[in-house]
Amino acid sequence: MPYNANMEAVITPPSLPFTRKLGYAIGNPACNICYQVVNLFLLYFYTDVFGITGAVAGIIFLVARIIDAAVDPMVGYIADQTNTRWGKFRPYVLFGAPILCLFFALTFITPDLSPSLQVAYAFATYISFGILYSIVNIPFNSLAAAITQNTNERNSLAAIGLVLTQVAVVAVAIITRPAVKLFSSEAAGFGIMVSIYAAIALSMFMVSFSMTKEAISPTGTGRYNLQSALHLVTRNKYLLLLAGAYLASGIAGTVRSFSAIYFFKYNAGDENLFGPFMLVQVLGALPASALTPMIAAKLQNKRNLFIIGILIFIFGDFGVLLMSYSNPALFFLFNFIIGIGGGITMVLTWSMLPDTIEYGEWKTGIRGAGITYSAFSFVAKVAAAVGGGLAGAILTWAGYTPNVAQPDFVKDTILHMLALFPLIAGIIGLILLSFYRIDNRFFARMVREIAERRG
């Protein structure tokens, strides 16, 4: 059937009230406080506080992600089959978030154990945290596709969530290191601060649960078996392209996040600059994130704006690689530019992902929001594991020794972890996203044809 602009206007889903957008968005920083504290500080905590080597820490990260290979698809599958008075996805936030936040805090507790039991404790707490994060985060993210089928409203959901997340993450980045030093030891400081973060995250999860509502009820299209789930993912080429770009950026981003605290401690000579470093990036990302929905709606093509964001990121990252910390003003300027590019791409990643659910339903007849988000969650965790393992292995290979002056080779290696890996990831993302074809016109056609099939 040929495309008809008038038909698109008839089926465009209604706008969401701001309170519902805000309710969903509040859950984003709750998830990301847990995720980003682990991403920013756990490798440092393991090597410099808990006394685990970088290589062992890398193995812990890798094993956890292997377990996720089984857990994430099962969580997505079970969530898609769930039907309760709270909806498909919201119950996982209500009942899963308290246990998740408990294990988030336990991951940064340092019991007095022998070296071998320390490693066992780290394995147990981090792996449990990862499983619980899947149980909460996959259904929470799936809510975006269940709240609205309006592609522009999905831009808005992603943007508000990302703005709140950036504020929360930069607050964590700025507060954590100075706050930890106020206590008798780093071990005590991390344990207390992360427990506070866990309590804050839990309260935000509960607020998000109370303010959201699932509006999309895919009767007849949500039931499928595990074989169909694999088919649904592998036939969704746009999901695979987006996931491939996210895998590359996630690996590089994890290496960058882990290396940043080492960079300021050893390369720049002042670890207190880590907070301003995060703040500068967020100051670039906030306006970019806020403006992205409006620009994307104007362009009618999220992919093209995504590519612009990647190019901006690459420009800033190349500047960091060239300058290192020889000129602090330029270093922070280039990181501000990185924030602009990152703000654009992160909003669009989480706005384009629910659009691939419509593509999957249009292609296969199955609406598998949970399995789609679980596949993406697994990619994100693989990226975090590979990035974390790679960061630990690179530090060990380079000859890093905690809490001593580092030789030039180690400092150069830390710089490359901070800047070269993201540069390569940006190039990979450009290549993959060039094949992504869902624009607003194609999306409207898919929504219309899906509605026609449902009668």
Coordinates of C-alpha atoms in Angstrom, one line a residue:
M1 CA 0.0 0.0 0.0
P2 CA 1.5 3.4 -0.9
Y3 CA 2.3 5.9 1.8
N4 CA -0.4 8.5 2.5
A5 CA 0.5 11.5 4.7
N6 CA -3.2 11.9 5.7
M7 CA -3.3 8.3 7.0
E8 CA -0.2 9.0 9.1
A9 CA -2.0 12.0 10.7
V10 CA -5.0 9.9 11.6
I11 CA -3.0 7.2 13.4
T12 CA -0.4 9.4 15.1
P13 CA -0.7 8.4 18.8
P14 CA -1.6 11.2 21.3
S15 CA 0.9 13.2 23.3
L16 CA 1.7 12.2 26.8
P17 CA 1.0 14.4 29.9
F18 CA 4.2 15.8 31.3
T19 CA 3.7 14.1 34.6
R20 CA 3.8 10.7 33.0
K21 CA 6.9 11.6 31.1
L22 CA 8.5 12.9 34.3
G23 CA 7.5 9.8 36.1
Y24 CA 9.1 7.5 33.6
A25 CA 12.2 9.8 33.4
I26 CA 12.8 9.7 37.2
G27 CA 13.5 6.0 36.9
N28 CA 16.4 6.6 34.5
P29 CA 18.7 8.3 37.1
A30 CA 17.7 5.6 39.6
C31 CA 19.0 2.9 37.2
N32 CA 22.0 5.0 36.3
I33 CA 23.1 5.9 39.8
C34 CA 23.5 2.1 40.3
Y35 CA 25.1 1.5 37.0
Q36 CA 27.4 4.5 36.7
V37 CA 28.8 4.3 40.3
V38 CA 29.8 0.8 39.4
N39 CA 31.1 1.9 36.0
L40 CA 33.1 4.9 37.4
F41 CA 34.5 3.5 40.6
L42 CA 34.3 -0.3 40.9
L43 CA 37.6 -1.1 39.2
Y44 CA 39.4 1.6 41.3
F45 CA 37.6 0.3 44.4
Y46 CA 38.8 -3.3 43.6
T47 CA 42.4 -2.4 42.8
D48 CA 43.2 0.4 45.2
V49 CA 40.8 -0.2 48.1
F50 CA 39.8 -3.8 48.3
G51 CA 43.2 -5.1 47.1
I52 CA 42.2 -7.1 44.1
T53 CA 44.5 -7.0 41.0
G54 CA 43.3 -5.5 37.8
A55 CA 43.6 -8.9 36.0
V56 CA 41.4 -10.6 38.7
A57 CA 38.9 -7.7 38.5
G58 CA 38.7 -8.1 34.8
I59 CA 37.9 -11.8 35.2
I60 CA 35.1 -11.0 37.6
F61 CA 33.6 -8.6 35.1
L62 CA 33.9 -11.1 32.3
V63 CA 32.4 -14.0 34.2
A64 CA 29.5 -11.8 35.3
R65 CA 28.7 -11.0 31.7
I66 CA 28.8 -14.7 30.7
I67 CA 26.1 -15.3 33.3
D68 CA 24.1 -12.4 31.8
A69 CA 24.1 -14.2 28.5
A70 CA 21.6 -16.6 30.0
V71 CA 19.9 -14.3 32.4
D72 CA 19.1 -11.3 30.2
P73 CA 17.1 -13.1 27.5
M74 CA 15.1 -15.0 30.2
V75 CA 14.2 -11.8 31.9
G76 CA 13.0 -10.2 28.7
Y77 CA 11.1 -13.4 27.7
I78 CA 9.4 -13.7 31.2
A79 CA 8.6 -10.0 31.2
D80 CA 6.8 -10.2 27.9
Q81 CA 4.7 -13.1 29.2
T82 CA 3.8 -11.3 32.4
N83 CA 0.3 -9.9 32.9
T84 CA -0.7 -8.4 36.3
R85 CA -2.9 -5.6 37.6
W86 CA 0.2 -3.4 37.5
G87 CA 1.0 -4.2 33.8
K88 CA 3.7 -6.3 32.2
F89 CA 6.8 -4.4 33.2
R90 CA 6.0 -2.2 36.3
P91 CA 5.9 -5.1 38.8
Y92 CA 9.6 -5.7 38.3
V93 CA 10.4 -2.2 39.4
L94 CA 8.1 -2.4 42.4
F95 CA 9.5 -5.8 43.7
G96 CA 13.0 -5.9 42.2
A97 CA 14.3 -2.5 43.0
P98 CA 14.7 -3.0 46.8
I99 CA 16.8 -6.1 46.4
L100 CA 18.8 -4.5 43.6
C101 CA 19.7 -1.5 45.8
L102 CA 20.7 -3.8 48.7
F103 CA 23.2 -5.6 46.5
F104 CA 24.4 -2.3 45.0
A105 CA 25.4 -1.3 48.5
L106 CA 27.0 -4.7 49.4
T107 CA 29.2 -4.5 46.3
F108 CA 31.1 -1.6 47.9
I109 CA 31.3 -3.1 51.4
T110 CA 34.8 -4.4 52.5
P111 CA 34.5 -7.2 55.0
D112 CA 37.7 -8.3 56.7
L113 CA 38.4 -11.5 54.8
S114 CA 41.4 -13.5 53.5
P115 CA 42.6 -12.6 50.0
S116 CA 40.8 -15.7 48.5
L117 CA 37.6 -14.9 50.3
Q118 CA 37.8 -11.3 49.2
V119 CA 37.8 -12.5 45.6
A120 CA 34.9 -14.8 46.3
Y121 CA 32.9 -12.0 48.0
A122 CA 33.6 -9.7 45.0
F123 CA 32.4 -12.4 42.6
A124 CA 29.2 -13.1 44.7
T125 CA 28.2 -9.5 45.2
Y126 CA 29.0 -8.2 41.7
I127 CA 27.3 -11.1 39.9
S128 CA 24.2 -10.8 42.1
F129 CA 24.1 -7.1 41.4
G130 CA 24.3 -7.8 37.7
I131 CA 21.5 -10.3 37.7
L132 CA 19.2 -8.0 39.8
Y133 CA 20.1 -5.1 37.6
S134 CA 18.7 -7.1 34.6
I135 CA 15.6 -8.0 36.5
V136 CA 14.8 -4.3 37.1
N137 CA 16.4 -2.5 34.2
I138 CA 15.1 -4.6 31.3
P139 CA 11.4 -4.3 32.3
F140 CA 11.9 -0.6 33.2
N141 CA 13.4 0.2 29.8
S142 CA 10.7 -1.8 28.1
L143 CA 8.2 0.6 29.6
A144 CA 9.2 3.3 27.0
A145 CA 7.6 1.2 24.3
A146 CA 4.5 0.4 26.4
I147 CA 3.9 4.0 27.5
T148 CA 3.6 5.5 23.9
Q149 CA 3.8 4.6 20.3
N150 CA 4.4 8.2 19.3
T151 CA 8.0 8.4 17.9
N152 CA 8.4 12.1 18.8
E153 CA 7.2 11.5 22.4
R154 CA 9.8 8.8 22.6
N155 CA 12.4 11.4 21.8
S156 CA 11.0 13.5 24.7
L157 CA 10.9 10.5 27.1
A158 CA 14.6 9.8 26.3
A159 CA 15.6 13.4 26.5
I160 CA 14.0 14.1 29.9
G161 CA 15.4 10.9 31.3
L162 CA 18.9 11.6 30.0
V163 CA 18.9 15.1 31.4
L164 CA 18.0 13.9 34.8
T165 CA 20.5 11.1 34.5
Q166 CA 23.3 13.5 33.6
V167 CA 22.5 15.7 36.6
A168 CA 22.5 12.6 38.9
V169 CA 25.7 11.1 37.4
V170 CA 27.7 14.3 37.5
A171 CA 26.6 14.9 41.1
V172 CA 27.8 11.4 42.0
A173 CA 31.1 12.0 40.1
I174 CA 31.7 15.3 41.9
I175 CA 30.6 14.3 45.4
T176 CA 32.0 10.8 45.7
R177 CA 35.8 11.2 45.8
P178 CA 35.8 14.2 48.2
A179 CA 33.1 12.6 50.4
V180 CA 35.0 9.3 50.6
K181 CA 38.0 11.2 51.9
L182 CA 36.0 12.6 54.8
F183 CA 35.9 9.2 56.4
S184 CA 38.5 7.3 58.3
S185 CA 39.4 5.2 55.3
E186 CA 38.4 4.9 51.6
A187 CA 36.9 1.5 52.5
A188 CA 34.5 3.1 55.0
G189 CA 33.9 6.1 52.7
F190 CA 32.9 4.0 49.7
G191 CA 30.7 1.7 51.9
I192 CA 28.7 4.6 53.4
M193 CA 28.4 6.8 50.3
V194 CA 27.2 3.9 48.1
S195 CA 24.7 2.9 50.7
I196 CA 23.4 6.5 50.6
Y197 CA 23.2 6.3 46.8
A198 CA 21.3 3.0 47.0
A199 CA 18.7 4.6 49.3
I200 CA 18.3 7.6 46.9
A201 CA 18.0 5.2 43.9
L202 CA 15.3 3.1 45.7
S203 CA 13.2 6.2 46.5
M204 CA 13.3 7.3 42.8
F205 CA 12.3 3.8 41.6
M206 CA 9.3 3.9 43.8
V207 CA 8.3 7.4 42.6
S208 CA 8.7 6.2 39.0
F209 CA 6.5 3.2 39.6
S210 CA 3.7 5.3 41.1
M211 CA 3.7 7.8 38.2
T212 CA 3.8 5.5 35.2
K213 CA 1.1 3.6 33.3
E214 CA 1.3 1.1 30.5
A215 CA -0.8 2.2 27.6
I216 CA 0.1 -0.2 24.8
S217 CA -1.6 -3.5 25.2
P218 CA -0.3 -5.7 22.4
T219 CA -3.1 -8.3 22.6
G220 CA -2.3 -11.4 20.5
T221 CA 1.3 -10.3 19.7
G222 CA 3.1 -10.6 23.1
R223 CA 3.1 -14.4 23.4
Y224 CA 5.9 -16.4 21.8
N225 CA 8.3 -19.2 22.6
L226 CA 12.1 -19.0 23.1
Q227 CA 12.8 -20.1 19.5
S228 CA 10.6 -17.3 18.3
A229 CA 12.5 -14.9 20.6
L230 CA 15.8 -15.7 18.9
H231 CA 14.1 -15.3 15.5
L232 CA 12.6 -12.0 16.5
V233 CA 16.0 -10.6 17.5
T234 CA 18.1 -12.0 14.5
R235 CA 15.6 -10.8 11.9
N236 CA 15.5 -7.3 13.3
K237 CA 18.3 -5.8 11.3
Y238 CA 17.9 -2.3 12.7
L239 CA 18.1 -3.6 16.3
L240 CA 21.3 -5.4 15.3
L241 CA 22.8 -2.2 13.7
L242 CA 21.9 -0.1 16.8
A243 CA 23.2 -2.8 19.1
G244 CA 26.5 -3.1 17.2
A245 CA 27.1 0.7 17.5
Y246 CA 26.2 0.6 21.2
L247 CA 28.5 -2.4 21.7
A248 CA 31.5 -0.5 20.3
S249 CA 30.7 2.7 22.2
G250 CA 29.9 0.8 25.4
I251 CA 33.3 -1.0 25.3
A252 CA 35.2 2.2 24.6
G253 CA 33.0 4.2 27.1
T254 CA 33.7 1.7 29.9
V255 CA 37.4 1.8 29.2
R256 CA 37.2 5.6 29.2
S257 CA 35.2 5.8 32.4
F258 CA 37.5 3.4 34.3
S259 CA 40.6 5.2 33.0
A260 CA 39.5 8.7 33.9
I261 CA 40.1 8.5 37.6
Y262 CA 43.6 7.1 36.9
F263 CA 44.2 9.9 34.4
F264 CA 43.6 12.6 36.9
K265 CA 45.4 10.9 39.7
Y266 CA 48.6 10.1 37.8
N267 CA 48.6 12.1 34.5
A268 CA 47.1 15.4 35.7
G269 CA 48.4 15.0 39.2
D270 CA 45.1 16.0 40.9
E271 CA 42.4 13.4 41.3
N272 CA 40.0 16.1 42.5
L273 CA 39.7 17.2 38.8
F274 CA 37.7 14.1 38.1
G275 CA 34.5 15.9 39.3
P276 CA 35.0 19.0 37.1
F277 CA 35.8 16.7 34.2
M278 CA 32.4 15.0 34.5
L279 CA 30.7 18.4 35.1
V280 CA 32.1 19.9 31.9
Q281 CA 30.9 16.9 29.8
V282 CA 27.4 17.2 31.4
L283 CA 27.3 21.0 30.7
G284 CA 27.8 20.1 27.1
A285 CA 25.4 17.2 27.1
L286 CA 22.5 18.9 28.9
P287 CA 21.5 21.5 26.3
A288 CA 22.3 19.0 23.5
S289 CA 20.0 16.5 25.1
A290 CA 17.2 19.0 25.7
L291 CA 17.3 20.2 22.1
T292 CA 17.7 16.8 20.4
P293 CA 13.9 16.0 20.4
M294 CA 13.0 19.3 18.7
I295 CA 15.8 18.9 16.1
A296 CA 15.0 15.3 15.4
A297 CA 11.3 16.2 14.9
K298 CA 12.3 18.9 12.5
L299 CA 14.7 16.6 10.5
Q300 CA 12.2 13.7 10.6
N301 CA 15.2 11.4 10.6
K302 CA 16.9 10.4 13.9
R303 CA 19.7 8.5 12.1
N304 CA 21.0 11.7 10.4
L305 CA 21.1 13.6 13.7
F306 CA 22.8 10.6 15.3
I307 CA 25.6 10.7 12.8
I308 CA 26.0 14.4 13.4
G309 CA 26.3 13.7 17.1
I310 CA 29.0 11.0 16.4
L311 CA 31.0 13.4 14.3
I312 CA 30.9 16.1 17.1
F313 CA 32.1 13.5 19.6
I314 CA 34.9 12.3 17.3
F315 CA 36.1 15.9 16.9
G316 CA 36.2 16.5 20.6
D317 CA 37.9 13.1 21.3
F318 CA 40.5 13.7 18.7
G319 CA 41.4 17.0 20.4
V320 CA 41.8 15.3 23.8
L321 CA 44.0 12.7 22.2
L322 CA 46.3 15.3 20.7
M323 CA 46.3 17.7 23.7
S324 CA 46.4 15.2 26.6
Y325 CA 46.7 17.6 29.6
S326 CA 49.3 19.9 28.2
N327 CA 46.7 22.7 28.0
P328 CA 44.1 22.3 30.7
A329 CA 41.7 24.9 29.2
L330 CA 41.7 23.1 25.8
F331 CA 41.4 19.7 27.5
F332 CA 38.2 20.8 29.2
L333 CA 36.9 22.5 26.1
F334 CA 37.3 19.4 24.0
N335 CA 35.5 17.4 26.7
F336 CA 32.7 19.9 26.6
I337 CA 32.4 19.2 22.9
I338 CA 32.5 15.4 23.7
G339 CA 29.5 16.1 26.0
I340 CA 27.6 17.7 23.2
G341 CA 28.1 14.8 20.8
G342 CA 27.4 12.3 23.6
G343 CA 24.2 14.0 24.7
I344 CA 22.8 13.8 21.1
T345 CA 23.7 10.2 20.6
M346 CA 22.5 8.9 24.0
V347 CA 19.0 10.5 23.6
L348 CA 18.7 9.1 20.1
T349 CA 19.9 5.6 21.1
W350 CA 17.1 5.3 23.7
S351 CA 14.6 6.9 21.3
M352 CA 15.5 4.7 18.3
L353 CA 15.5 1.5 20.3
P354 CA 11.7 1.4 21.0
D355 CA 11.2 2.2 17.3
T356 CA 13.0 -1.1 16.4
I357 CA 10.2 -2.9 18.4
E358 CA 7.7 -1.7 15.9
Y359 CA 10.0 -2.9 13.1
G360 CA 10.2 -6.3 14.7
E361 CA 6.4 -6.5 15.1
W362 CA 6.0 -5.3 11.5
K363 CA 8.4 -7.9 10.2
T364 CA 7.5 -10.9 12.3
G365 CA 4.0 -10.3 13.8
I366 CA 5.4 -10.5 17.3
R367 CA 5.7 -7.5 19.6
G368 CA 8.6 -8.5 21.9
A369 CA 9.4 -5.4 23.9
G370 CA 11.0 -7.3 26.7
I371 CA 13.1 -9.6 24.5
T372 CA 14.3 -6.6 22.5
Y373 CA 15.4 -4.6 25.5
S374 CA 16.9 -7.7 27.0
A375 CA 19.0 -8.2 23.9
F376 CA 20.1 -4.6 24.1
S377 CA 20.8 -4.9 27.9
F378 CA 22.9 -7.9 27.2
V379 CA 24.9 -6.0 24.6
A380 CA 25.4 -3.2 27.2
K381 CA 26.6 -5.6 29.8
V382 CA 28.9 -7.4 27.4
A383 CA 30.3 -4.0 26.5
A384 CA 30.8 -3.1 30.2
A385 CA 32.4 -6.5 30.9
V386 CA 34.7 -6.4 27.9
G387 CA 35.5 -2.8 28.6
G388 CA 36.1 -3.4 32.3
G389 CA 38.2 -6.6 31.6
L390 CA 40.1 -4.8 28.9
A391 CA 40.8 -1.8 31.2
G392 CA 42.1 -4.1 33.9
A393 CA 44.2 -6.2 31.6
I394 CA 45.7 -3.1 29.9
L395 CA 46.7 -1.6 33.2
T396 CA 48.3 -4.9 34.3
W397 CA 50.0 -5.2 30.9
A398 CA 51.4 -1.7 31.1
G399 CA 52.9 -2.3 34.5
Y400 CA 50.5 -0.2 36.6
T401 CA 51.3 -0.3 40.3
P402 CA 48.7 1.3 42.6
N403 CA 49.4 4.5 44.6
V404 CA 52.9 5.2 43.3
A405 CA 54.2 7.6 40.6
Q406 CA 53.6 6.0 37.2
P407 CA 56.3 5.8 34.4
D408 CA 55.6 7.6 31.1
F409 CA 54.6 4.4 29.3
V410 CA 51.8 3.8 31.9
K411 CA 50.6 7.4 31.7
D412 CA 50.6 7.2 27.8
T413 CA 48.6 4.0 28.1
I414 CA 46.1 5.7 30.4
L415 CA 45.7 8.5 27.9
H416 CA 45.0 6.1 25.1
M417 CA 42.4 4.4 27.2
L418 CA 40.8 7.7 27.8
A419 CA 40.8 9.0 24.2
L420 CA 41.9 6.5 21.5
F421 CA 39.3 3.7 22.3
P422 CA 36.3 6.1 22.0
L423 CA 37.7 7.5 18.8
I424 CA 37.8 4.0 17.2
A425 CA 34.3 3.3 18.5
G426 CA 32.9 6.5 16.9
I427 CA 34.2 5.4 13.5
I428 CA 32.6 2.0 13.9
G429 CA 29.3 3.7 14.9
L430 CA 29.4 5.9 11.8
I431 CA 29.8 2.8 9.6
L432 CA 27.0 0.8 11.2
L433 CA 24.5 3.7 11.4
S434 CA 24.9 4.5 7.8
F435 CA 22.8 1.4 7.1
Y436 CA 19.9 2.4 9.5
R437 CA 16.8 3.3 7.5
I438 CA 13.9 4.0 10.0
D439 CA 12.9 7.6 9.6
N440 CA 9.6 9.2 10.7
R441 CA 7.9 8.4 7.4
F442 CA 8.8 4.7 7.5
F443 CA 7.9 4.5 11.2
A444 CA 4.4 5.9 10.5
R445 CA 3.9 3.4 7.7
M446 CA 4.8 0.5 10.1
V447 CA 2.5 1.7 12.9
R448 CA -0.4 2.1 10.4
E449 CA 0.1 -1.4 8.9
I450 CA 0.4 -3.0 12.4
A451 CA -2.9 -1.3 13.4
E452 CA -4.5 -2.6 10.2
R453 CA -3.4 -6.2 11.0
R454 CA -4.9 -6.0 14.4
G455 CA -8.2 -5.0 12.8

